[in-house]
C-alpha cells in the first residue's frame, strides 16, 4: 500500500499578541507549504472562540514557526 505524503499535515506554532500583554501560543496542523496567513488565521479563529482576552489581528504581530521533530519538517 502506497502512502501519499503530499497531503501530510505538519505542526506549526503561532504566537499571538494579546491586548493584556501576554502571548498566546497555538499549535496548528497544516501542510508544509501552507501560506503563513492561513496558519495565522487558523490560530486567530481558534483563539477568538475562547473566553480569553482579545489578541491582535495584525499578521505582523504574530510569530509563526514550524515545530520540527526532524529535518524533514523545516520549510523549504
Short mmCIF file of N, CA and C in Angstrom, two decimals, residues 35-72:
data_model
loop_
_atom_site.label_atom_id
_atom_site.label_comp_id
_atom_site.label_asym_id
_atom_site.label_seq_id
_atom_site.Cartn_x
_atom_site.Cartn_y
_atom_site.Cartn_z
N UNK A 35 0.35 28.64 3.41
CA UNK A 35 0.65 30.06 3.44
C UNK A 35 0.65 30.55 4.89
N UNK A 36 1.63 31.38 5.26
CA UNK A 36 1.68 31.87 6.64
C UNK A 36 0.37 32.54 7.08
N UNK A 37 -0.27 33.24 6.17
CA UNK A 37 -1.53 33.89 6.51
C UNK A 37 -2.62 32.89 6.89
N UNK A 38 -2.66 31.76 6.20
CA UNK A 38 -3.64 30.73 6.52
C UNK A 38 -3.38 30.12 7.90
N UNK A 39 -2.10 29.90 8.21
CA UNK A 39 -1.73 29.36 9.51
C UNK A 39 -2.12 30.36 10.61
N UNK A 40 -1.84 31.65 10.35
CA UNK A 40 -2.17 32.70 11.31
C UNK A 40 -3.68 32.74 11.58
N UNK A 41 -4.49 32.76 10.51
CA UNK A 41 -5.94 32.88 10.69
C UNK A 41 -6.52 31.67 11.39
N UNK A 42 -5.94 30.51 11.16
CA UNK A 42 -6.40 29.32 11.86
C UNK A 42 -6.22 29.48 13.37
N UNK A 43 -5.05 29.96 13.79
CA UNK A 43 -4.79 30.18 15.21
C UNK A 43 -5.67 31.31 15.74
N UNK A 44 -5.80 32.38 14.97
CA UNK A 44 -6.59 33.53 15.42
C UNK A 44 -8.05 33.13 15.67
N UNK A 45 -8.63 32.38 14.74
CA UNK A 45 -10.04 32.00 14.89
C UNK A 45 -10.22 31.02 16.05
N UNK A 46 -9.24 30.16 16.27
CA UNK A 46 -9.33 29.26 17.42
C UNK A 46 -9.31 30.07 18.71
N UNK A 47 -8.43 31.06 18.80
CA UNK A 47 -8.36 31.90 19.99
C UNK A 47 -9.66 32.68 20.18
N UNK A 48 -10.19 33.19 19.09
CA UNK A 48 -11.40 34.02 19.13
C UNK A 48 -12.60 33.25 19.68
N UNK A 49 -12.57 31.91 19.58
CA UNK A 49 -13.67 31.09 20.08
C UNK A 49 -13.57 30.86 21.59
N UNK A 50 -12.45 31.23 22.19
CA UNK A 50 -12.23 31.01 23.63
C UNK A 50 -12.66 32.24 24.42
N UNK A 51 -12.83 32.06 25.71
CA UNK A 51 -13.18 33.18 26.60
C UNK A 51 -11.90 33.78 27.17
N UNK A 52 -11.04 34.24 26.29
CA UNK A 52 -9.76 34.83 26.67
C UNK A 52 -9.72 36.28 26.22
N UNK A 53 -8.78 37.07 26.76
CA UNK A 53 -8.65 38.46 26.29
C UNK A 53 -8.37 38.50 24.78
N UNK A 54 -8.75 39.58 24.17
CA UNK A 54 -8.56 39.75 22.72
C UNK A 54 -7.09 39.68 22.34
N UNK A 55 -6.84 39.26 21.12
CA UNK A 55 -5.49 39.27 20.56
C UNK A 55 -5.50 40.16 19.32
N UNK A 56 -4.33 40.62 18.95
CA UNK A 56 -4.21 41.47 17.76
C UNK A 56 -4.49 40.64 16.51
N UNK A 57 -5.26 41.22 15.60
CA UNK A 57 -5.49 40.54 14.32
C UNK A 57 -4.50 41.01 13.26
N UNK A 58 -3.46 41.72 13.69
CA UNK A 58 -2.42 42.18 12.77
C UNK A 58 -1.43 41.04 12.53
N UNK A 59 -1.34 40.59 11.30
CA UNK A 59 -0.46 39.49 10.94
C UNK A 59 0.98 39.77 11.37
N UNK A 60 1.42 41.02 11.25
CA UNK A 60 2.81 41.37 11.55
C UNK A 60 3.17 41.20 13.03
N UNK A 61 2.19 41.11 13.91
CA UNK A 61 2.48 40.96 15.33
C UNK A 61 2.61 39.50 15.75
N UNK A 62 2.29 38.59 14.86
CA UNK A 62 2.34 37.16 15.18
C UNK A 62 3.71 36.58 14.88
N UNK A 63 4.07 35.55 15.63
CA UNK A 63 5.27 34.76 15.34
C UNK A 63 4.79 33.38 14.90
N UNK A 64 5.32 32.91 13.78
CA UNK A 64 4.93 31.60 13.24
C UNK A 64 6.20 30.81 12.98
N UNK A 65 6.23 29.57 13.48
CA UNK A 65 7.41 28.74 13.24
C UNK A 65 6.97 27.27 13.19
N UNK A 66 7.73 26.46 12.43
CA UNK A 66 7.41 25.03 12.38
C UNK A 66 7.88 24.35 13.67
N UNK A 67 7.12 23.41 14.13
CA UNK A 67 7.54 22.61 15.27
C UNK A 67 8.24 21.40 14.66
N UNK A 68 9.54 21.45 14.62
CA UNK A 68 10.32 20.42 13.92
C UNK A 68 10.58 19.23 14.83
N UNK A 69 10.24 18.08 14.32
CA UNK A 69 10.59 16.85 15.02
C UNK A 69 11.64 16.11 14.21
N UNK A 70 12.16 16.78 13.22
CA UNK A 70 13.20 16.23 12.37
C UNK A 70 13.50 17.19 11.25
N UNK A 71 14.60 17.00 10.55
CA UNK A 71 14.99 17.94 9.49
C UNK A 71 14.01 18.02 8.36
N UNK A 72 13.17 16.99 8.17
CA UNK A 72 12.21 16.98 7.07
C UNK A 72 11.11 18.00 7.26
#
